[in-house]
Short mmCIF file of C-alpha atoms in Angstrom, two decimals:
data_model
loop_
_atom_site.label_atom_id
_atom_site.label_comp_id
_atom_site.label_asym_id
_atom_site.label_seq_id
_atom_site.Cartn_x
_atom_site.Cartn_y
_atom_site.Cartn_z
CA MET A 11 75.21 211.37 129.78
CA THR A 12 71.68 212.04 128.53
CA GLU A 13 70.48 215.43 127.27
CA PHE A 14 68.30 215.74 130.38
CA MET A 15 71.28 215.31 132.69
CA THR A 16 73.33 217.79 130.63
CA ALA A 17 70.55 220.35 131.02
CA LEU A 18 70.52 219.84 134.78
CA LEU A 19 74.20 220.85 134.91
CA SER A 20 73.44 224.38 133.66
CA PRO A 21 74.63 227.32 135.84
CA VAL A 22 72.36 229.05 138.34
CA ILE A 23 72.48 232.52 139.89
CA CYS A 24 72.51 232.43 143.66
CA VAL A 25 70.26 234.92 145.46
CA ALA A 26 70.54 233.40 148.95
CA SER A 27 72.37 236.40 150.43
CA LEU A 28 69.61 238.76 149.33
CA LEU A 29 66.91 236.49 150.76
CA CYS A 30 68.73 236.19 154.07
CA GLY A 31 69.03 239.95 154.34
CA PHE A 32 65.31 240.39 153.68
CA ALA A 33 64.37 237.76 156.27
CA GLU A 34 66.47 239.50 158.92
CA ALA A 35 64.86 242.87 158.20
CA ALA A 36 61.38 241.34 158.23
CA ASP A 37 62.14 239.70 161.59
CA GLU A 38 63.00 243.08 163.15
CA GLN A 39 59.77 244.59 161.85
CA ASP A 40 57.71 241.71 163.21
CA THR A 41 58.85 242.10 166.84
CA LEU A 42 56.85 244.10 169.39
CA THR A 43 58.22 244.73 172.88
CA LEU A 44 56.05 246.17 175.66
CA LYS A 45 57.39 247.36 179.00
CA GLY A 46 55.93 245.77 182.10
CA PRO A 47 56.10 246.57 185.80
CA GLY A 48 59.34 246.15 187.74
CA ASN A 49 61.67 246.55 184.72
CA THR A 50 60.13 243.54 182.99
CA SER A 51 59.43 243.43 179.27
CA PHE A 52 57.10 241.33 177.14
CA VAL A 53 58.23 240.37 173.62
CA PHE A 54 55.72 239.42 170.91
CA LYS A 55 56.19 238.13 167.35
CA LYS A 56 53.85 238.97 164.50
CA VAL A 57 52.09 235.91 163.03
CA ARG A 58 50.77 236.72 159.57
CA VAL A 59 47.67 235.06 158.13
CA ASP A 60 47.03 234.65 154.39
CA GLY A 61 43.66 235.15 152.73
CA GLY A 62 43.25 238.92 152.49
CA ILE A 63 42.72 241.90 154.78
CA GLY A 64 38.90 242.05 154.80
CA PRO A 65 36.99 241.77 158.09
CA LEU A 66 36.00 238.16 157.33
CA ASP A 67 39.17 237.01 155.60
CA GLY A 68 41.16 234.10 156.98
CA GLN A 69 43.35 231.14 156.10
CA MET A 70 42.30 227.51 156.20
CA PHE A 71 44.76 224.91 157.46
CA LYS A 72 44.60 221.42 158.89
CA MET A 73 45.11 220.92 162.61
CA GLY A 74 46.10 217.59 164.07
CA GLU A 75 47.51 214.54 162.35
CA ASP A 76 46.17 211.15 161.34
CA SER A 77 47.03 208.41 163.82
CA ASP A 78 46.15 204.76 164.17
CA ASP A 79 46.97 204.58 167.89
CA ALA A 80 44.46 204.63 170.71
CA ASP A 81 44.94 208.35 171.35
CA GLY A 82 44.15 209.34 167.76
CA TYR A 83 40.80 210.75 168.83
CA LYS A 84 42.58 213.64 170.58
CA ASN A 85 43.97 215.24 167.47
CA PRO A 86 42.44 213.96 164.20
CA PRO A 87 43.21 215.99 161.05
CA THR A 88 40.60 218.73 160.93
CA ALA A 89 40.20 221.74 158.65
CA VAL A 90 39.96 225.03 160.55
CA VAL A 91 40.17 228.73 159.68
CA ILE A 92 42.45 231.25 161.35
CA GLY A 93 42.26 235.03 161.15
CA GLY A 94 44.10 237.96 162.69
CA GLY A 95 42.93 240.77 164.94
CA PHE A 96 45.09 243.39 163.23
CA LYS A 97 45.89 244.23 159.62
CA ASP A 98 48.26 246.22 157.43
CA SER A 99 48.59 246.53 153.66
CA GLN A 100 50.03 242.98 153.43
CA SER A 101 47.78 240.78 155.53
CA ARG A 102 45.89 240.22 158.75
CA TYR A 103 47.96 239.11 161.76
CA TYR A 104 48.08 238.52 165.50
CA TYR A 105 50.96 238.59 167.99
CA MET A 106 52.24 235.52 169.83
CA GLY A 107 54.45 235.81 172.91
CA ALA A 108 58.03 234.99 171.97
CA TYR A 109 58.65 233.37 175.37
CA GLU A 110 56.73 231.51 178.02
CA ILE A 111 55.73 233.79 180.90
CA THR A 112 58.47 233.66 183.54
CA ALA A 113 58.33 233.51 187.32
CA GLY A 114 59.89 236.99 187.43
CA GLN A 115 57.22 238.45 185.17
CA TYR A 116 54.46 236.78 187.18
CA LYS A 117 55.78 238.17 190.47
CA ALA A 118 56.24 241.68 189.04
CA VAL A 119 52.65 241.81 187.76
CA THR A 120 50.77 240.08 190.62
CA GLY A 121 53.08 240.63 193.59
CA GLU A 122 52.81 236.91 194.39
CA ASP A 123 55.85 234.73 195.07
CA VAL A 124 55.97 231.40 193.24
CA LYS A 125 58.25 228.44 193.72
CA SER A 126 60.86 228.55 190.94
CA PRO A 127 64.58 227.94 190.31
CA GLY A 128 64.83 231.59 189.21
CA ASP A 129 63.13 234.58 187.65
CA ASP A 130 64.10 233.51 184.10
CA TYR A 131 62.33 230.15 184.34
CA PRO A 132 58.73 229.58 183.17
CA VAL A 133 56.18 230.18 185.88
CA THR A 134 54.55 226.90 186.99
CA GLY A 135 52.56 225.71 189.96
CA ILE A 136 49.74 228.19 189.31
CA SER A 137 46.17 227.48 188.28
CA TRP A 138 44.32 228.57 185.16
CA PHE A 139 42.46 231.06 187.37
CA GLN A 140 45.69 232.55 188.75
CA ALA A 141 47.00 232.89 185.20
CA MET A 142 43.79 234.69 184.22
CA ASN A 143 44.26 237.06 187.18
CA PHE A 144 47.80 237.77 185.93
CA ILE A 145 46.42 238.52 182.45
CA ASP A 146 43.83 240.92 183.84
CA LYS A 147 46.42 242.83 185.90
CA LEU A 148 48.86 242.98 182.98
CA ASN A 149 46.21 244.37 180.62
CA GLN A 150 45.31 247.04 183.14
CA TYR A 151 48.97 247.97 183.44
CA PHE A 152 49.37 248.15 179.65
CA TYR A 153 46.29 250.36 179.32
CA GLU A 154 47.62 252.73 181.98
CA GLN A 155 51.33 252.77 181.09
CA GLU A 156 51.79 251.41 177.54
CA ARG A 157 48.63 252.57 175.75
CA SER A 158 50.54 254.36 172.97
CA SER A 159 52.65 251.24 172.26
CA LEU A 160 49.71 248.87 171.86
CA PRO A 161 48.60 248.00 168.30
CA THR A 162 45.02 248.92 167.49
CA SER A 163 42.13 247.51 165.51
CA GLY A 164 40.31 250.61 164.37
CA THR A 165 40.37 252.73 167.51
CA TYR A 166 40.33 249.77 169.90
CA PRO A 167 43.68 248.99 171.61
CA GLY A 168 44.85 245.40 171.65
CA TYR A 169 45.01 243.24 174.76
CA VAL A 170 46.70 240.04 175.88
CA ARG A 171 45.01 236.70 176.62
CA PHE A 172 45.68 232.98 176.38
CA PRO A 173 45.97 231.80 172.77
CA THR A 174 43.25 229.63 171.30
CA GLU A 175 44.54 226.22 170.30
CA VAL A 176 44.08 227.18 166.63
CA GLU A 177 46.34 230.22 167.11
CA TRP A 178 48.79 228.11 169.11
CA GLU A 179 49.10 225.26 166.61
CA PHE A 180 49.35 227.56 163.59
CA ALA A 181 52.29 229.34 165.25
CA ALA A 182 53.84 226.08 166.52
CA ARG A 183 53.85 224.70 162.97
CA GLY A 184 55.73 227.79 161.75
CA GLY A 185 52.75 229.59 160.19
CA ASN A 186 53.49 231.17 156.83
CA ALA A 187 57.20 231.43 157.65
CA VAL A 188 57.66 227.83 156.44
CA LYS A 189 56.79 225.91 153.30
CA LYS A 190 53.68 223.74 153.27
CA THR A 191 55.74 220.53 153.32
CA VAL A 192 57.47 221.73 156.50
CA PHE A 193 54.21 223.01 158.00
CA ASP A 194 52.79 219.50 157.62
CA ASN A 195 55.63 217.94 159.63
CA SER A 196 55.44 217.15 163.33
CA TYR A 197 57.58 220.23 164.01
CA PRO A 198 58.82 223.08 161.79
CA TYR A 199 62.55 222.39 161.77
CA ASP A 200 64.95 221.10 159.15
CA GLU A 201 64.82 217.32 158.93
CA ASP A 202 68.61 217.14 159.22
CA GLU A 203 68.80 219.13 162.48
CA GLU A 204 68.54 217.86 166.03
CA LEU A 205 65.29 218.64 167.85
CA ALA A 206 67.37 219.27 170.98
CA ALA A 207 68.65 222.47 169.38
CA TYR A 208 65.13 223.94 169.56
CA GLU A 209 63.07 222.23 172.27
CA TRP A 210 63.46 220.81 175.78
CA PHE A 211 62.34 217.23 176.33
CA SER A 212 63.20 214.45 178.77
CA GLY A 213 66.56 212.74 178.99
CA PRO A 214 70.29 213.52 179.10
CA SER A 215 70.39 214.80 175.52
CA SER A 216 68.05 217.64 176.43
CA SER A 217 66.46 218.80 179.71
CA HIS A 218 67.94 216.18 182.07
CA ASN A 219 64.35 216.04 183.36
CA LYS A 220 64.55 219.56 184.80
CA ILE A 221 62.76 222.77 183.88
CA GLN A 222 64.98 225.18 181.92
CA LYS A 223 65.37 228.94 181.53
CA VAL A 224 63.31 230.43 178.70
CA GLY A 225 65.00 231.37 175.42
CA LYS A 226 68.22 229.34 175.80
CA LEU A 227 67.65 227.30 172.62
CA GLN A 228 67.03 228.37 169.03
CA PRO A 229 63.55 229.75 168.19
CA ASN A 230 61.14 228.29 165.67
CA PRO A 231 60.85 229.95 162.21
CA LEU A 232 58.47 232.60 163.61
CA GLY A 233 60.97 233.55 166.32
CA LEU A 234 59.08 231.75 169.12
CA TYR A 235 61.09 229.99 171.83
CA ASP A 236 60.29 226.71 173.61
CA MET A 237 56.97 226.23 171.80
CA LEU A 238 56.89 222.45 171.97
CA GLY A 239 58.76 221.69 175.18
CA ASN A 240 59.94 222.94 178.58
CA VAL A 241 56.39 223.45 179.96
CA THR A 242 53.02 222.58 178.47
CA GLU A 243 51.01 225.73 177.80
CA MET A 244 47.47 226.66 178.83
CA THR A 245 45.07 227.93 176.18
CA THR A 246 41.70 229.63 176.24
CA SER A 247 40.09 226.71 174.38
CA ILE A 248 37.80 224.16 175.98
CA PHE A 249 38.59 220.52 175.24
CA TYR A 250 36.36 218.76 172.74
CA ILE A 251 37.04 215.44 171.04
CA GLU A 252 37.76 216.24 167.36
CA TYR A 253 37.97 219.93 168.42
CA TYR A 254 34.19 220.30 168.05
CA GLN A 255 32.54 216.99 169.04
CA GLY A 256 30.05 218.64 171.37
CA ARG A 257 30.92 217.47 174.87
CA GLY A 258 32.94 220.35 176.31
CA GLY A 259 35.29 219.53 179.18
CA GLY A 260 38.32 221.13 180.80
CA PHE A 261 40.72 223.56 179.17
CA VAL A 262 43.22 222.55 176.48
CA ALA A 263 46.96 222.56 177.20
CA ARG A 264 49.32 222.47 174.24
CA GLY A 265 52.81 221.13 173.55
CA GLY A 266 54.96 218.91 175.73
CA HIS A 267 57.25 219.64 178.68
CA TYR A 268 60.65 218.76 180.10
CA LEU A 269 59.46 215.24 181.04
CA THR A 270 57.95 214.47 177.61
CA GLU A 271 59.77 211.88 175.48
CA GLU A 272 61.41 213.26 172.33
CA ASP A 273 59.32 211.15 169.95
CA GLU A 274 56.12 212.43 171.58
CA LEU A 275 56.93 216.09 171.06
CA SER A 276 54.92 217.65 168.23
CA SER A 277 53.08 220.78 167.15
CA PHE A 278 49.75 218.94 167.39
CA LYS A 279 50.19 217.46 170.89
CA ARG A 280 47.04 218.26 172.83
CA THR A 281 45.86 217.35 176.33
CA GLU A 282 42.75 218.04 178.40
CA GLU A 283 43.35 219.63 181.79
CA PRO A 284 40.50 219.75 184.32
CA PHE A 285 40.01 223.07 186.09
CA TYR A 286 40.05 221.21 189.42
CA LEU A 287 41.79 218.09 190.72
CA GLY A 288 40.87 215.74 193.56
CA SER A 289 37.92 213.55 194.44
CA SER A 290 34.60 213.68 196.26
CA GLU A 291 36.26 211.91 199.21
CA LYS A 292 39.39 214.05 199.51
CA GLY A 293 37.99 217.31 198.22
CA MET A 294 38.79 219.42 195.18
CA ARG A 295 41.43 222.06 194.48
CA PRO A 296 42.45 224.13 191.46
CA ASN A 297 44.62 222.25 188.96
CA ILE A 298 48.29 223.24 189.34
CA LYS A 299 51.27 221.31 187.96
CA PRO A 300 55.05 221.79 187.98
CA THR A 301 55.11 221.03 184.24
CA MET A 302 52.42 223.50 183.15
CA GLY A 303 52.74 227.22 182.35
CA PHE A 304 51.55 229.56 179.62
CA ARG A 305 52.39 232.19 177.03
CA LEU A 306 50.29 235.08 175.73
CA VAL A 307 48.84 236.33 172.49
CA LEU A 308 48.14 239.98 171.76
CA THR A 309 45.01 240.57 169.69
CA SER A 310 41.73 242.49 169.64
CA PRO A 311 37.94 241.92 169.66
CA VAL A 312 36.21 241.12 166.37
CA GLN A 313 33.40 243.65 166.77
CA THR A 314 35.55 246.54 167.95
CA ASP A 315 33.16 249.40 167.14
CA ASN A 316 30.14 250.33 165.02
CA LYS A 317 32.31 250.84 161.94
CA ALA A 318 33.77 247.32 162.23
CA ILE A 319 30.31 245.82 162.72
CA ALA A 320 29.02 247.68 159.64
CA GLU A 321 31.94 246.32 157.55
CA ILE A 322 31.20 242.77 158.67
CA LYS A 323 27.51 243.11 157.84
CA LYS A 324 28.36 244.53 154.42
CA ASP A 325 30.83 241.74 153.55
CA TRP A 326 28.82 238.89 155.09
CA PRO A 327 26.54 237.97 152.12
CA LYS A 328 29.43 237.97 149.64
CA HIS A 329 31.64 236.06 152.06
CA ARG A 330 29.07 233.33 152.60
CA GLN A 331 28.69 232.85 148.85
CA GLY A 332 32.43 232.96 148.18
CA ALA A 333 35.41 232.22 150.43
CA GLY A 334 33.22 231.50 153.44
CA ALA A 335 31.49 228.65 151.63
CA LYS A 336 34.87 227.03 151.00
CA MET A 337 36.48 227.63 154.41
CA PRO A 338 34.05 226.87 157.25
CA ALA A 339 35.58 226.07 160.60
CA ALA A 340 36.00 222.33 161.14
CA LEU A 341 35.34 221.75 157.44
CA SER A 342 35.33 218.11 156.41
CA VAL A 343 38.49 216.94 154.65
CA SER A 344 36.47 214.68 152.35
CA ASP A 345 36.85 214.96 148.58
CA THR A 346 34.80 217.57 146.73
CA GLU A 347 32.33 215.09 145.28
CA THR A 348 31.52 213.75 148.74
CA GLN A 349 30.99 217.26 150.07
CA GLU A 350 28.71 218.12 147.14
CA SER A 351 26.81 214.84 147.22
CA VAL A 352 25.32 215.61 150.65
CA PRO A 353 23.23 218.60 149.50
CA ALA A 354 22.44 216.83 146.20
CA GLU A 355 21.08 213.78 148.00
CA ASP A 356 19.21 216.05 150.40
CA ALA A 357 17.61 217.85 147.43
CA LEU A 358 16.41 214.53 145.95
CA LYS A 359 14.95 213.50 149.32
CA ARG A 360 13.18 216.83 149.58
CA LEU A 361 11.80 216.30 146.07
CA ASP A 362 10.42 212.92 147.15
CA SER A 363 8.74 214.57 150.16
CA ILE A 364 7.23 217.23 147.91
CA SER A 365 5.93 214.55 145.54
CA GLU A 366 4.25 212.65 148.38
CA ALA A 367 2.66 215.85 149.68
CA LEU A 368 1.38 216.71 146.19
CA LYS A 369 -0.10 213.21 145.77
CA LYS A 370 -1.97 213.53 149.06
CA ALA A 371 -3.28 216.92 147.93
CA GLY A 372 -4.30 215.56 144.54
CA LEU A 373 -1.96 217.94 142.70
CA PHE A 374 0.81 215.57 141.65
CA ASP A 375 -0.47 214.77 138.12
CA SER A 376 -0.55 218.42 137.07
CA LEU A 377 3.10 218.91 138.19
CA LYS A 378 4.41 215.48 137.24
CA LYS A 379 6.46 216.68 134.26
CA GLU A 380 8.04 219.55 136.22
CA ILE A 381 9.02 217.25 139.08
CA ALA A 382 10.48 214.67 136.69
CA GLY A 383 12.43 217.41 134.92
CA THR A 384 13.83 218.71 138.20
CA ARG A 385 14.85 215.21 139.27
CA GLY A 386 16.52 214.59 135.92
CA ALA A 387 18.40 217.88 136.15
CA LEU A 388 19.76 217.00 139.60
CA GLN A 389 20.85 213.56 138.45
CA ASP A 390 22.45 215.04 135.32
CA MET A 391 24.46 217.43 137.50
CA VAL A 392 25.86 214.46 139.42
CA LYS A 393 26.80 212.71 136.14
CA ILE A 394 28.41 215.86 134.72
CA ARG A 395 30.42 216.31 137.90
CA ARG A 396 31.56 212.70 137.77
CA LYS A 397 32.77 213.07 134.18
CA ALA A 398 34.62 216.27 135.09
CA ASP A 399 36.28 214.48 138.02
CA GLU A 400 37.40 211.62 135.78
CA ASP A 401 38.94 214.03 133.27
CA SER A 402 40.62 216.04 136.04
CA ALA A 403 42.03 212.89 137.62
CA LYS A 404 43.71 211.87 134.34
CA VAL A 405 45.36 215.28 134.04
CA TRP A 406 46.53 215.51 137.66
CA VAL A 407 47.83 211.92 137.68
CA LYS A 408 49.90 212.68 134.57
CA ILE A 409 51.29 215.85 136.17
CA ALA A 410 52.05 214.01 139.42
CA CYS A 411 53.93 211.22 137.64
CA GLU A 412 55.93 213.67 135.53
CA ARG A 413 56.82 215.72 138.61
CA GLY A 414 57.85 212.53 140.39
CA MET A 415 60.19 211.66 137.51
CA TYR A 416 61.63 215.18 137.64
CA LEU A 417 62.31 214.79 141.36
CA SER A 418 63.90 211.38 140.85
CA MET A 419 66.35 212.67 138.24
CA ASN A 420 67.32 215.71 140.31
CA LEU A 421 67.79 213.62 143.45
CA GLN A 422 69.97 211.14 141.60
CA ALA A 423 71.96 213.97 140.00
CA LEU A 424 72.53 215.57 143.40
CA GLN A 425 73.73 212.26 144.79
CA VAL A 426 76.22 211.90 141.92
CA VAL A 427 77.48 215.44 142.49
CA ARG A 428 77.95 214.92 146.23
CA GLU A 429 79.91 211.72 145.64
CA SER A 430 82.10 213.34 142.99
CA ASN A 431 85.48 214.95 143.61
CA SER A 432 85.00 217.31 140.68
CA GLU A 433 84.84 220.98 141.76
CA LEU A 434 82.85 221.77 138.60
CA LEU A 435 80.15 219.27 139.54
CA GLN A 436 80.13 220.39 143.18
CA LYS A 437 79.16 223.89 142.08
CA ARG A 438 76.01 222.47 140.52
CA ALA A 439 74.71 221.07 143.83
CA GLU A 440 72.88 224.28 144.66
CA GLN A 441 70.90 224.08 141.41
CA TYR A 442 69.80 220.53 142.16
CA GLU A 443 68.86 221.43 145.74
CA TYR A 444 66.74 224.31 144.45
CA ASN A 445 65.07 222.05 141.85
CA ILE A 446 64.31 219.46 144.55
CA SER A 447 62.96 222.04 147.00
CA SER A 448 60.66 223.69 144.47
CA GLY A 449 59.76 220.29 143.01
CA ILE A 450 58.67 218.96 146.41
CA GLU A 451 56.49 222.04 146.91
CA ASN A 452 54.81 221.48 143.53
CA TYR A 453 54.45 217.77 144.26
CA SER A 454 52.69 218.51 147.55
CA GLU A 455 50.30 220.92 145.82
CA ILE A 456 49.53 218.29 143.16
CA MET A 457 48.74 215.72 145.87
CA GLY A 458 46.46 218.30 147.45
CA GLU A 459 44.53 218.59 144.18
CA LEU A 460 44.30 214.81 143.75
CA VAL A 461 42.73 214.25 147.18
CA LYS A 462 39.92 216.67 146.28
CA LEU A 463 38.78 214.08 143.74
CA PRO A 464 36.99 210.78 144.51
CA LYS A 465 39.54 208.11 145.35
CA GLU A 466 38.19 205.61 142.83
CA VAL A 467 38.52 208.00 139.87
CA VAL A 468 42.10 208.86 140.90
CA LEU A 469 43.01 205.17 141.00
CA GLU A 470 41.39 204.78 137.57
CA GLY A 471 43.53 207.71 136.46
CA PHE A 472 46.70 205.90 137.53
CA GLU A 473 45.55 202.78 135.67
CA HIS A 474 44.82 204.86 132.56
CA TYR A 475 48.24 206.55 132.68
CA THR A 476 50.04 203.22 133.17
CA LYS A 477 48.30 201.74 130.10
CA ARG A 478 49.10 204.87 128.09
CA MET A 479 52.82 204.68 128.94
CA GLN A 480 52.88 200.94 128.24
CA GLY A 481 51.37 201.68 124.83
CA LYS A 482 54.13 204.19 124.08
CA LEU A 483 56.71 201.64 125.16
CA ASN A 484 55.26 199.01 122.83
CA VAL A 485 55.40 201.45 119.92
CA GLU A 486 59.06 202.26 120.62
CA LYS A 487 59.95 198.57 120.82
CA HIS A 488 58.93 198.24 117.16
CA SER A 489 60.58 201.48 116.10
CA GLN A 490 63.57 201.47 113.75
CA ASP A 491 64.68 204.91 114.90
CA ARG A 492 68.30 204.95 116.13
CA LYS A 493 67.27 206.84 119.30
CA ALA A 494 64.49 204.37 120.14
CA GLU A 495 66.71 202.48 122.60
CA GLU A 496 67.25 205.60 124.70
CA ARG A 497 63.52 206.41 124.66
CA ILE A 498 62.71 202.83 125.69
CA LYS A 499 65.05 203.21 128.67
CA ASP A 500 63.41 206.48 129.71
CA LEU A 501 59.88 205.07 129.32
CA ARG A 502 60.71 202.04 131.46
CA ALA A 503 62.09 204.35 134.15
CA GLN A 504 58.92 206.45 134.05
CA ILE A 505 56.67 203.40 134.27
CA ALA A 506 58.64 202.10 137.25
CA LYS A 507 58.05 205.40 139.08
CA ILE A 508 54.26 205.36 138.59
CA ALA A 509 53.81 202.87 141.44
CA ILE A 510 55.82 205.17 143.76
CA THR A 511 53.67 208.17 142.86
CA LYS A 512 50.51 206.13 143.37
CA ASN A 513 51.68 205.02 146.85
CA HIS A 514 52.43 208.64 147.74
CA TYR A 515 48.90 209.61 146.74
CA LEU A 516 47.39 206.80 148.83
CA SER A 517 49.44 207.89 151.84
CA TYR A 518 48.49 211.56 151.39
CA GLU A 519 44.83 210.62 150.92
CA LYS A 520 44.88 208.78 154.24
CA GLU A 521 47.01 211.12 156.36
CA LYS A 522 46.21 214.48 154.72
CA ARG A 523 49.88 215.43 155.20
CA SER A 524 52.96 215.96 153.08
CA ASN A 525 55.97 213.70 153.65
CA ALA A 526 58.92 215.42 151.97
CA ALA A 527 61.60 213.22 153.56
CA GLY A 528 59.80 209.98 152.64
CA TRP A 529 59.06 211.15 149.10
CA LYS A 530 62.71 211.98 148.46
CA LYS A 531 63.85 208.67 149.92
CA ASP A 532 61.44 206.72 147.69
CA TYR A 533 62.52 208.52 144.51
CA LEU A 534 66.18 207.79 145.24
CA LYS A 535 65.59 204.03 145.19
#
């Protein structure tokens, strides 16, 4: 057994019980229950947002997922920013309804009967306009009867509304309650668990093609039930291709429903629903469906009062020069050089326009040197950036390959332990699992840094690293050292893994998503 493998068998202190206790306590603190009319209650879960507690702070994440199929235009990977209407000393946050609104709740608030198997089933068969009427009546009830229980932003009490699709998808992916590699998955559950334990979809293994009572299955990591199935959920967002393409249409409905196939269920599933259905011949009516319902968010206005407006105005200049410049809504997911090249090219074009104007005015000769110097400075900036990218690529490629080798050895060690009958080795499994979990997180972060660089310089970085390792191998082959044979074996193993790491980068660069399960499978080969 090598020294590396011996080191991996070192003892580890388990803190899982402490972490579980903390998570349970945090879950209790993050639940808000408001009383409604007719002995109903409305349960909300706190969804925390990273990035700070300032009035303009928020967290960038990628909505959607890359797809080569014909429907890929509906949900392409797109960078967006999410904030929260409330704040405490830890972060900003908003509240998402833990359950879909039920038929019983709808009747209690509006007084209207709806067709339903029972009061505990999601309300369906109502239009977007009827749902908005329900929201209005519920807010008025809360303001009259539950004012002291509502969270506030400054002095302004919160209110309920449809979620935006950004709020919905962030919560559906598990928000900050899950690791980034899990957040990037189609749904935020353990890869070894059955989806049927969490969501209702079509077929005998789940819904049996019938609507189900809310809250019967396990919740997602934020404590939200039936997020991806049972009924598709209305949002306050208008449908645009690419989320912002320009041609606004109907409203966006999110998630799947009890007739959706299991492999189609995902946190990024997105459909356009027209406000009205019908035709010019048969007439039009409000859009109602037996598979469509809704849930609520609880939040507040942005400009709640004069104090809040003053804080925004004060922070705005600094924000636009700092975090705001890096996290605009619908930010391109291109590499940094591409993003920077647009204003650089624009500056050179503007310089050409200025030169032409000066020539026409007969002033060009007197400013010729200054213009040439400015042009040279801009071009030098591009060259300097390119050199910095090349150096960064070499470093990040090396780190990625070394982390890949680390994952490979831990995965293989865990496999040996699981196949062993030795109780001593079995006790080490937890250490390997921890190493793999943390290693995958680091690996994902490294891939995130690599895709910020131009693709061609990253590929050159892999070529450079391969040649470097081959050079080390050639040196060892001529070494007379008695340990050279072991080093040769290790170097060959590392070189063999470079191609795997490179393929992972190419996949991440294309899809903009982590693939923890696939990465682990590849490194076990």
